[in-house]
mmCIF file of C-alpha atoms and ligand atoms in Angstrom:
data_model
loop_
_atom_site.group_PDB
_atom_site.id
_atom_site.type_symbol
_atom_site.label_atom_id
_atom_site.label_comp_id
_atom_site.label_asym_id
_atom_site.label_seq_id
_atom_site.Cartn_x
_atom_site.Cartn_y
_atom_site.Cartn_z
ATOM 1 C CA UNK W 5 0.219 -0.336 0.147
ATOM 2 C CA UNK W 6 1.372 3.527 -0.878
ATOM 3 C CA UNK W 7 -0.036 5.229 2.384
ATOM 4 C CA UNK W 8 2.416 5.327 5.703
ATOM 5 C CA UNK W 9 1.245 4.231 8.827
ATOM 6 C CA UNK W 10 3.870 5.244 10.454
ATOM 7 C CA UNK W 11 7.383 7.054 10.135
ATOM 8 C CA UNK W 12 10.102 8.902 12.083
ATOM 9 C CA UNK W 13 10.439 12.369 10.424
ATOM 10 C CA UNK W 14 13.217 14.830 11.427
ATOM 11 C CA UNK W 15 12.078 15.290 15.024
ATOM 12 C CA UNK W 16 8.836 14.293 15.013
ATOM 13 C CA UNK W 17 7.012 10.952 14.500
ATOM 14 C CA UNK W 18 4.432 11.481 12.373
ATOM 15 C CA UNK W 19 1.164 8.722 11.372
ATOM 16 C CA UNK W 20 -2.115 8.722 9.409
ATOM 17 C CA UNK W 21 -4.711 9.369 11.826
ATOM 18 C CA UNK W 22 -6.877 6.306 11.382
ATOM 19 C CA UNK W 23 -9.997 7.622 12.953
ATOM 20 C CA UNK W 24 -10.117 9.898 10.270
ATOM 21 C CA UNK W 25 -10.572 6.761 7.387
ATOM 22 C CA UNK W 26 -11.846 6.385 4.885
ATOM 23 C CA UNK W 27 -13.313 10.055 4.804
ATOM 24 C CA UNK W 28 -9.934 11.946 5.531
ATOM 25 C CA UNK W 29 -6.434 10.957 4.577
ATOM 26 C CA UNK W 30 -4.681 12.938 7.407
ATOM 27 C CA UNK W 31 -1.436 12.451 9.187
ATOM 28 C CA UNK W 32 -0.973 13.436 12.900
ATOM 29 C CA UNK W 33 2.471 15.277 13.926
ATOM 30 C CA UNK W 34 3.860 13.873 17.333
ATOM 31 C CA UNK W 35 6.088 16.206 18.732
ATOM 32 C CA UNK W 36 6.822 14.401 21.848
ATOM 33 C CA UNK W 37 6.277 11.009 23.595
ATOM 34 C CA UNK W 38 3.220 12.037 25.163
ATOM 35 C CA UNK W 39 1.624 12.694 21.959
ATOM 36 C CA UNK W 40 2.552 9.550 20.677
ATOM 37 C CA UNK W 41 0.835 7.782 23.790
ATOM 38 C CA UNK W 42 -2.132 9.860 22.966
ATOM 39 C CA UNK W 43 -2.239 8.573 19.640
ATOM 40 C CA UNK W 44 -1.978 4.728 20.936
ATOM 41 C CA UNK W 45 -4.801 5.098 23.646
ATOM 42 C CA UNK W 46 -7.172 7.169 21.279
ATOM 43 C CA UNK W 47 -6.391 4.200 18.082
ATOM 44 C CA UNK W 48 -5.266 6.730 15.701
ATOM 45 C CA UNK W 49 -2.946 4.246 15.660
ATOM 46 C CA UNK W 50 -3.791 0.333 16.265
ATOM 47 C CA UNK W 51 -3.212 -2.807 15.349
ATOM 48 C CA UNK W 52 -0.163 -4.665 17.600
ATOM 49 C CA UNK W 53 2.582 -4.593 15.418
ATOM 50 C CA UNK W 54 1.393 -0.585 14.672
ATOM 51 C CA UNK W 55 1.438 -0.201 18.334
ATOM 52 C CA UNK W 56 4.865 -1.590 19.302
ATOM 53 C CA UNK W 57 6.500 0.703 16.384
ATOM 54 C CA UNK W 58 4.752 3.278 17.436
ATOM 55 C CA UNK W 59 5.707 2.451 21.203
ATOM 56 C CA UNK W 60 9.657 2.520 19.860
ATOM 57 C CA UNK W 61 9.246 5.790 18.413
ATOM 58 C CA UNK W 62 7.594 6.998 21.428
ATOM 59 C CA UNK W 63 10.440 6.166 23.811
ATOM 60 C CA UNK W 64 13.019 7.298 21.212
ATOM 61 C CA UNK W 65 11.402 10.972 21.000
ATOM 62 C CA UNK W 66 10.969 10.743 24.967
ATOM 63 C CA UNK W 67 14.670 10.258 25.051
ATOM 64 C CA UNK W 68 15.612 13.056 22.854
ATOM 65 C CA UNK W 69 14.190 15.280 24.961
ATOM 66 C CA UNK W 70 15.446 14.012 28.252
ATOM 67 C CA UNK W 71 17.932 17.015 29.396
ATOM 68 C CA UNK W 72 20.035 15.353 31.682
ATOM 69 C CA UNK W 73 23.957 14.117 31.001
ATOM 70 C CA UNK W 74 24.451 11.116 33.893
ATOM 71 C CA UNK W 75 23.735 7.873 32.323
ATOM 72 C CA UNK W 76 22.028 6.584 35.772
ATOM 73 C CA UNK W 77 19.478 10.096 35.407
ATOM 74 C CA UNK W 78 18.644 9.314 32.110
ATOM 75 C CA UNK W 79 17.630 5.772 32.496
ATOM 76 C CA UNK W 80 15.682 7.090 34.993
ATOM 77 C CA UNK W 81 14.117 9.823 32.766
ATOM 78 C CA UNK W 82 13.684 7.110 30.151
ATOM 79 C CA UNK W 83 12.066 4.526 32.535
ATOM 80 C CA UNK W 84 9.509 7.313 33.178
ATOM 81 C CA UNK W 85 8.532 7.544 29.375
ATOM 82 C CA UNK W 86 8.498 3.915 29.195
ATOM 83 C CA UNK W 87 6.199 3.368 32.118
ATOM 84 C CA UNK W 88 3.868 6.124 30.638
ATOM 85 C CA UNK W 89 3.939 4.337 27.153
ATOM 86 C CA UNK W 90 3.184 0.954 28.859
ATOM 87 C CA UNK W 91 -0.187 2.115 30.268
ATOM 88 C CA UNK W 92 -1.604 3.008 27.255
ATOM 89 C CA UNK W 93 -3.114 -0.200 26.096
ATOM 90 C CA UNK W 94 -3.165 -3.786 28.032
ATOM 91 C CA UNK W 95 -3.589 -6.496 25.556
ATOM 92 C CA UNK W 96 -1.138 -6.086 22.182
ATOM 93 C CA UNK W 97 1.995 -7.726 23.812
ATOM 94 C CA UNK W 98 4.032 -5.984 21.077
ATOM 95 C CA UNK W 99 4.042 -2.546 23.005
ATOM 96 C CA UNK W 100 5.331 -3.880 26.057
ATOM 97 C CA UNK W 101 7.900 -6.370 23.624
ATOM 98 C CA UNK W 102 8.880 -2.974 21.805
ATOM 99 C CA UNK W 103 9.522 -1.061 25.008
ATOM 100 C CA UNK W 104 11.792 -4.011 26.576
ATOM 101 C CA UNK W 105 13.700 -4.044 23.349
ATOM 102 C CA UNK W 106 14.473 -0.392 23.527
ATOM 103 C CA UNK W 107 15.688 -0.725 27.127
ATOM 104 C CA UNK W 108 18.194 -3.661 26.452
ATOM 105 C CA UNK W 109 19.402 -0.918 23.599
ATOM 106 C CA UNK W 110 19.603 1.122 26.141
ATOM 107 C CA UNK W 111 21.427 -0.827 28.750
ATOM 108 C CA UNK W 112 24.072 -2.071 25.535
ATOM 109 C CA UNK W 113 24.718 1.022 24.976
ATOM 110 C CA UNK W 114 25.205 2.639 29.262
ATOM 111 C CA UNK W 115 28.930 3.557 28.179
ATOM 112 C CA UNK W 116 28.597 5.692 25.363
ATOM 113 C CA UNK W 117 27.699 9.349 25.728
ATOM 114 C CA UNK W 118 23.955 10.447 25.991
ATOM 115 C CA UNK W 119 24.454 12.425 22.857
ATOM 116 C CA UNK W 120 25.347 9.016 21.040
ATOM 117 C CA UNK W 121 22.697 6.660 23.151
ATOM 118 C CA UNK W 122 19.785 9.267 21.540
ATOM 119 C CA UNK W 123 20.814 8.668 18.004
ATOM 120 C CA UNK W 124 21.553 4.852 18.856
ATOM 121 C CA UNK W 125 17.573 5.147 20.095
ATOM 122 C CA UNK W 126 16.578 6.873 17.287
ATOM 123 C CA UNK W 127 18.102 4.616 14.745
ATOM 124 C CA UNK W 128 16.831 1.578 16.495
ATOM 125 C CA UNK W 129 13.346 2.633 16.515
ATOM 126 C CA UNK W 130 13.489 3.133 12.833
ATOM 127 C CA UNK W 131 15.068 -0.001 13.037
ATOM 128 C CA UNK W 132 12.082 -1.759 13.986
ATOM 129 C CA UNK W 133 9.384 -0.519 11.626
ATOM 130 C CA UNK W 134 11.432 -1.570 8.881
ATOM 131 C CA UNK W 135 12.082 -5.037 10.722
ATOM 132 C CA UNK W 136 7.895 -4.920 10.832
ATOM 133 C CA UNK W 137 7.835 -4.197 7.372
ATOM 134 C CA UNK W 138 10.134 -7.463 5.783
ATOM 135 C CA UNK W 139 8.646 -10.086 8.692
ATOM 136 C CA UNK W 140 4.767 -9.062 7.407
ATOM 137 C CA UNK W 141 6.552 -10.203 3.994
ATOM 138 C CA UNK W 142 7.668 -13.081 5.084
ATOM 139 C CA UNK W 143 4.581 -13.909 6.708
ATOM 140 C CA UNK W 144 2.900 -13.104 3.337
ATOM 141 C CA UNK W 145 5.101 -15.261 1.662
ATOM 142 C CA UNK W 146 4.168 -18.512 4.373
ATOM 143 C CA UNK W 147 1.205 -18.099 4.086
ATOM 144 C CA UNK W 148 0.223 -17.392 0.618
ATOM 145 C CA UNK W 149 0.556 -20.891 -0.365
ATOM 146 C CA UNK W 150 -2.208 -21.863 2.318
ATOM 147 C CA UNK W 151 -4.225 -19.709 0.158
ATOM 148 C CA UNK W 152 -6.256 -21.477 -3.443
ATOM 149 C CA UNK W 153 -6.444 -19.641 -6.814
ATOM 150 C CA UNK W 154 -10.245 -18.618 -6.584
ATOM 151 C CA UNK W 155 -10.637 -18.710 -2.609
ATOM 152 C CA UNK W 156 -13.063 -16.607 -0.742
ATOM 153 C CA UNK W 157 -11.387 -15.553 1.621
ATOM 154 C CA UNK W 158 -13.050 -14.118 5.330
ATOM 155 C CA UNK W 159 -11.269 -11.662 7.477
ATOM 156 C CA UNK W 160 -12.190 -9.684 10.971
ATOM 157 C CA UNK W 161 -10.737 -6.291 12.042
ATOM 158 C CA UNK W 162 -8.021 -4.622 10.458
ATOM 159 C CA UNK W 163 -4.724 -6.567 10.400
ATOM 160 C CA UNK W 164 -3.146 -4.965 6.866
ATOM 161 C CA UNK W 165 -0.594 -2.429 6.410
ATOM 162 C CA UNK W 166 -2.104 0.225 8.523
ATOM 163 C CA UNK W 167 -2.007 -2.532 11.617
ATOM 164 C CA UNK W 168 1.588 -2.822 11.033
ATOM 165 C CA UNK W 169 4.692 -1.107 9.803
ATOM 166 C CA UNK W 170 3.366 -1.449 6.136
ATOM 167 C CA UNK W 171 2.392 -4.613 4.209
ATOM 168 C CA UNK W 172 0.014 -6.526 7.221
ATOM 169 C CA UNK W 173 -0.237 -10.034 8.844
ATOM 170 C CA UNK W 174 -3.925 -11.403 7.859
ATOM 171 C CA UNK W 175 -3.735 -8.869 4.806
ATOM 172 C CA UNK W 176 -0.199 -9.503 4.230
ATOM 173 C CA UNK W 177 -1.421 -13.545 3.951
ATOM 174 C CA UNK W 178 -3.853 -12.015 1.327
ATOM 175 C CA UNK W 179 -1.181 -9.524 -0.291
ATOM 176 C CA UNK W 180 0.870 -12.743 -0.881
ATOM 177 C CA UNK W 181 -1.590 -14.826 -2.283
ATOM 178 C CA UNK W 182 -2.608 -12.028 -4.721
ATOM 179 C CA UNK W 183 1.278 -11.287 -5.468
ATOM 180 C CA UNK W 184 1.233 -14.845 -7.031
ATOM 181 C CA UNK W 185 -1.684 -13.767 -9.373
ATOM 182 C CA UNK W 186 -4.331 -16.105 -7.653
ATOM 183 C CA UNK W 187 -7.617 -14.951 -7.852
ATOM 184 C CA UNK W 188 -8.941 -14.218 -4.415
ATOM 185 C CA UNK W 189 -12.263 -12.481 -2.983
ATOM 186 C CA UNK W 190 -12.074 -11.129 0.373
ATOM 187 C CA UNK W 191 -14.998 -10.943 2.749
ATOM 188 C CA UNK W 192 -14.488 -8.481 5.382
ATOM 189 C CA UNK W 193 -16.352 -8.401 8.572
ATOM 190 C CA UNK W 194 -17.451 -4.635 9.628
ATOM 191 C CA UNK W 195 -16.229 -5.442 12.974
ATOM 192 C CA UNK W 196 -18.370 -3.476 15.211
ATOM 193 C CA UNK W 197 -18.028 -1.180 17.617
ATOM 194 C CA UNK W 198 -14.790 0.457 16.389
ATOM 195 C CA UNK W 199 -15.520 -0.822 12.572
ATOM 196 C CA UNK W 200 -11.258 -1.179 11.682
ATOM 197 C CA UNK W 201 -13.195 -3.564 9.288
ATOM 198 C CA UNK W 202 -15.492 -1.159 7.169
ATOM 199 C CA UNK W 203 -13.376 1.851 7.962
ATOM 200 C CA UNK W 204 -9.869 0.126 7.013
ATOM 201 C CA UNK W 205 -9.498 -2.964 5.582
ATOM 202 C CA UNK W 206 -12.329 -2.307 3.163
ATOM 203 C CA UNK W 207 -10.220 0.850 2.031
ATOM 204 C CA UNK W 208 -7.107 -0.547 2.239
ATOM 205 C CA UNK W 209 -7.984 -3.936 -0.224
ATOM 206 C CA UNK W 210 -9.760 -1.404 -2.453
ATOM 207 C CA UNK W 211 -6.592 1.098 -2.903
ATOM 208 C CA UNK W 212 -4.546 -2.530 -3.875
ATOM 209 C CA UNK W 213 -7.219 -3.611 -5.908
ATOM 210 C CA UNK W 214 -7.991 -6.402 -4.206
ATOM 211 C CA UNK W 215 -11.374 -7.361 -4.586
ATOM 212 C CA UNK W 216 -13.489 -6.932 -1.116
ATOM 213 C CA UNK W 217 -17.074 -7.560 -0.253
ATOM 214 C CA UNK W 218 -18.028 -5.586 3.246
ATOM 215 C CA UNK W 219 -20.687 -7.512 5.515
ATOM 216 C CA UNK W 220 -21.709 -7.151 9.086
ATOM 217 C CA UNK W 221 -20.285 -8.980 11.630
ATOM 218 C CA UNK W 222 -23.742 -11.046 12.126
ATOM 219 C CA UNK W 223 -23.707 -11.970 8.793
ATOM 220 C CA UNK W 224 -20.486 -14.190 8.877
ATOM 221 C CA UNK W 225 -21.927 -17.203 9.940
ATOM 222 C CA UNK W 226 -24.458 -17.213 7.223
ATOM 223 C CA UNK W 227 -21.827 -16.751 4.406
ATOM 224 C CA UNK W 228 -20.358 -19.762 5.981
ATOM 225 C CA UNK W 229 -23.587 -21.980 6.087
ATOM 226 C CA UNK W 230 -23.687 -21.115 2.234
ATOM 227 C CA UNK W 231 -20.230 -22.595 1.289
ATOM 228 C CA UNK W 232 -19.149 -19.089 0.347
ATOM 229 C CA UNK W 233 -16.006 -18.740 2.954
ATOM 230 C CA UNK W 234 -13.341 -21.114 1.903
ATOM 231 C CA UNK W 235 -10.294 -19.650 4.499
ATOM 232 C CA UNK W 236 -10.200 -17.596 7.550
ATOM 233 C CA UNK W 237 -7.472 -15.497 8.231
ATOM 234 C CA UNK W 238 -7.265 -13.098 11.052
ATOM 235 C CA UNK W 239 -4.562 -11.421 12.851
ATOM 236 C CA UNK W 240 -3.338 -11.481 16.999
ATOM 237 C CA UNK W 241 -2.512 -8.984 19.357
ATOM 238 C CA UNK W 242 -1.681 -11.429 22.027
ATOM 239 C CA UNK W 243 -1.063 -15.345 21.686
ATOM 240 C CA UNK W 244 -0.255 -17.787 24.823
ATOM 241 C CA UNK W 245 2.687 -19.721 24.751
ATOM 242 C CA UNK W 246 0.167 -23.015 24.270
ATOM 243 C CA UNK W 247 -1.476 -20.939 21.098
ATOM 244 C CA UNK W 248 -4.370 -19.737 22.292
ATOM 245 C CA UNK W 249 -4.603 -16.142 20.470
ATOM 246 C CA UNK W 250 -6.082 -12.835 21.419
ATOM 247 C CA UNK W 251 -7.658 -10.882 18.936
ATOM 248 C CA UNK W 252 -10.360 -8.221 18.006
ATOM 249 C CA UNK W 253 -13.845 -9.343 19.733
ATOM 250 C CA UNK W 254 -15.958 -11.376 17.371
ATOM 251 C CA UNK W 255 -12.738 -13.396 16.444
ATOM 252 C CA UNK W 256 -13.670 -16.378 18.781
ATOM 253 C CA UNK W 257 -17.347 -16.611 17.180
ATOM 254 C CA UNK W 258 -15.532 -17.137 13.694
ATOM 255 C CA UNK W 259 -13.651 -19.860 15.137
ATOM 256 C CA UNK W 260 -16.230 -21.752 16.463
ATOM 257 C CA UNK W 261 -18.491 -21.498 13.549
ATOM 258 C CA UNK W 262 -15.168 -22.333 11.351
ATOM 259 C CA UNK W 263 -14.863 -25.705 13.144
ATOM 260 C CA UNK W 264 -18.497 -26.497 12.466
ATOM 261 C CA UNK W 265 -18.484 -25.531 9.020
ATOM 262 C CA UNK W 266 -14.940 -27.472 8.435
ATOM 263 C CA UNK W 267 -13.323 -24.227 7.314
ATOM 264 C CA UNK W 268 -9.335 -23.514 7.872
ATOM 265 C CA UNK W 269 -8.842 -20.975 10.717
ATOM 266 C CA UNK W 270 -5.641 -19.158 10.452
ATOM 267 C CA UNK W 271 -3.964 -16.585 12.529
ATOM 268 C CA UNK W 272 -1.174 -14.854 11.143
ATOM 269 C CA UNK W 273 1.061 -13.042 13.347
ATOM 270 C CA UNK W 274 5.003 -11.815 14.150
ATOM 271 C CA UNK W 275 6.878 -13.495 16.536
ATOM 272 C CA UNK W 276 6.894 -10.756 18.874
ATOM 273 C CA UNK W 277 2.945 -11.336 19.439
ATOM 274 C CA UNK W 278 3.401 -14.529 21.801
ATOM 275 C CA UNK W 279 3.981 -14.416 25.212
ATOM 276 C CA UNK W 280 6.149 -16.811 25.937
ATOM 277 C CA UNK W 281 5.528 -16.013 29.681
ATOM 278 C CA UNK W 282 1.703 -17.061 29.819
ATOM 279 C CA UNK W 283 0.803 -20.612 29.722
ATOM 280 C CA UNK W 284 -2.408 -20.032 28.168
ATOM 281 C CA UNK W 285 -5.247 -17.932 26.896
ATOM 282 C CA UNK W 286 -6.400 -17.056 30.800
ATOM 283 C CA UNK W 287 -3.246 -14.860 31.289
ATOM 284 C CA UNK W 288 -3.960 -12.590 28.241
ATOM 285 C CA UNK W 289 -5.722 -9.080 29.799
ATOM 286 C CA UNK W 290 -8.556 -8.156 27.966
ATOM 287 C CA UNK W 291 -8.901 -3.763 27.173
ATOM 288 C CA UNK W 292 -12.522 -3.099 27.949
ATOM 289 C CA UNK W 293 -13.023 0.040 26.498
ATOM 290 C CA UNK W 294 -15.093 3.576 26.933
ATOM 291 C CA UNK W 295 -19.006 2.786 26.593
ATOM 292 C CA UNK W 296 -19.890 5.067 24.245
ATOM 293 C CA UNK W 297 -18.165 3.204 21.513
ATOM 294 C CA UNK W 298 -21.156 0.704 21.784
ATOM 295 C CA UNK W 299 -24.239 3.627 22.794
ATOM 296 C CA UNK W 300 -22.491 5.782 19.718
ATOM 297 C CA UNK W 301 -22.426 5.361 16.062
ATOM 298 C CA UNK W 302 -20.253 8.418 14.418
ATOM 299 C CA UNK W 303 -20.995 10.438 17.417
ATOM 300 C CA UNK W 304 -24.699 9.661 17.555
ATOM 301 C CA UNK W 305 -26.345 8.041 20.434
ATOM 302 C CA UNK W 306 -28.294 4.567 19.201
ATOM 303 C CA UNK W 307 -28.682 3.349 22.368
ATOM 304 C CA UNK W 308 -31.374 4.321 25.410
ATOM 305 C CA UNK W 309 -29.489 6.698 27.930
ATOM 306 C CA UNK W 310 -28.333 4.880 31.163
ATOM 307 C CA UNK W 311 -28.563 1.262 29.369
ATOM 308 C CA UNK W 312 -26.203 -1.192 30.785
ATOM 309 C CA UNK W 313 -22.975 -1.917 28.532
ATOM 310 C CA UNK W 314 -19.828 -3.861 28.108
ATOM 311 C CA UNK W 315 -17.151 -3.086 25.473
ATOM 312 C CA UNK W 316 -14.335 -5.559 25.632
ATOM 313 C CA UNK W 317 -11.906 -4.927 22.826
ATOM 314 C CA UNK W 318 -10.786 -8.136 22.317
ATOM 315 C CA UNK W 319 -11.873 -12.238 22.587
ATOM 316 C CA UNK W 320 -9.276 -15.275 23.039
ATOM 317 C CA UNK W 321 -9.674 -18.302 20.538
ATOM 318 C CA UNK W 322 -8.137 -21.248 22.177
ATOM 319 C CA UNK W 323 -5.656 -23.334 20.545
ATOM 320 C CA UNK W 324 -8.128 -25.956 19.671
ATOM 321 C CA UNK W 325 -9.938 -23.903 16.911
ATOM 322 C CA UNK W 326 -6.620 -22.773 15.450
ATOM 323 C CA UNK W 327 -5.985 -24.269 12.022
ATOM 324 C CA UNK W 328 -2.662 -23.214 11.878
ATOM 325 C CA UNK W 329 -0.729 -19.849 13.389
ATOM 326 C CA UNK W 330 1.307 -18.276 10.082
ATOM 327 C CA UNK W 331 4.485 -16.584 11.267
ATOM 328 C CA UNK W 332 7.658 -15.288 9.624
ATOM 329 C CA UNK W 333 9.926 -18.390 10.819
ATOM 330 C CA UNK W 334 7.173 -20.754 9.456
ATOM 331 C CA UNK W 335 3.624 -22.028 9.726
ATOM 332 C CA UNK W 336 2.283 -24.257 13.385
ATOM 333 C CA UNK W 337 -0.162 -26.584 12.117
ATOM 334 C CA UNK W 338 -2.690 -27.281 15.219
ATOM 335 C CA UNK W 339 -0.483 -25.275 17.183
ATOM 336 C CA UNK W 340 -0.110 -26.305 20.557
ATOM 337 C CA UNK W 341 3.390 -25.637 23.575
ATOM 338 C CA UNK W 342 5.483 -28.152 22.499
ATOM 339 C CA UNK W 343 5.378 -27.056 18.504
ATOM 340 C CA UNK W 344 5.319 -23.178 19.471
ATOM 341 C CA UNK W 345 8.475 -23.382 21.754
ATOM 342 C CA UNK W 346 10.285 -25.846 19.107
ATOM 343 C CA UNK W 347 9.873 -23.199 15.952
ATOM 344 C CA UNK W 348 10.289 -19.786 17.471
ATOM 345 C CA UNK W 349 12.590 -19.911 20.852
HETATM 346 O O1 MRU R 264 -8.255 -2.544 18.906
HETATM 347 P P1 MRU R 264 -7.198 -2.661 17.356
HETATM 348 O O2 MRU R 264 -7.806 -1.780 16.316
HETATM 349 O O3 MRU R 264 -5.925 -2.135 18.133
HETATM 350 O O4 MRU R 264 -7.263 -4.063 17.134
HETATM 351 C C1 MRU R 264 -6.367 -4.931 16.184
HETATM 352 C C2 MRU R 264 -6.773 -6.409 15.817
HETATM 353 O O5 MRU R 264 -7.345 -6.882 16.943
HETATM 354 C C3 MRU R 264 -6.133 -6.737 14.940
HETATM 355 O O6 MRU R 264 -6.526 -7.896 14.658
HETATM 356 C C4 MRU R 264 -4.656 -7.603 15.679
HETATM 357 O O7 MRU R 264 -3.711 -6.266 16.484
HETATM 358 C C5 MRU R 264 -3.824 -8.066 14.674
HETATM 359 S S1 MRU R 264 -2.987 -6.487 13.501
HETATM 360 C C6 MRU R 264 -1.798 -7.094 12.096
#
């Protein structure tokens, strides 16, 4: 896709404001790390790998503004920046992965001058972006072989270029298959309540001229029953070491329906989305978002005033429903702890 999700430009981090898409292509300029934090929290940038890139750039941006000259004081200030960014969203593990990566780089360069360290951190954040694009292309190449010519592929939320540094994970697989000249057609779930499918996936695929039909979330089962869906490919926000995968709310229902209809259900994600510290999906924190996302549609109230509302942003699909997890290191069929650790650790 020609549009850039996020770049470190001069002294600023510039990102496409995804809350404005598809009606407006506007860029938000983040002049400091707090602006990056707000962009993540308010979902101007979203999607696990993209959140990771933004966090790395936020840490680098924060580092530039620290006036301290001793390493100890610099590190103390940078830890505050990291803690601020870590508090923005809880589920996508890529956020914490990226912050830890930046902290490790700081530790490894403690003998350098503060000026040198600032440059090293900035370069590292740019490397996180560059690597993410390469990783997604590799996920796309590894997953493309699972998609057949003529397939109708269902996806949920947006796991595309906008959700990553570029190219995408689930949409990376679709781009990979499309690049192999396979004729594929995508069904995009609109993905209530935030409408990432309607606003972002449909827009992104149309921009790349990949055929896409938009459906509401509650139509997915009907299309499966009608034999209209050949494969399902989604992304992930955090995958436990046994393969249980958290992704956008509604993913679990798709996976259960897929099993009933014998439709392969694939999860595409980089290794940075795995949380080897947790045994299974029970350990994945699920973000609860503001009730207004449910009660209102585009700023207009659609639900009765004072009705009780829940708004969990993610759900967990147990590994038994996942046909395979597609990573940059390879494809893990019928994922379990042993297979995951063998390939990825
Ligand atoms: O709340 P969001 O929009 O950040 O949720 C995004 C998703 O659930 C994506 O499917 C996931 O992050 C994978 S992105 C490659």
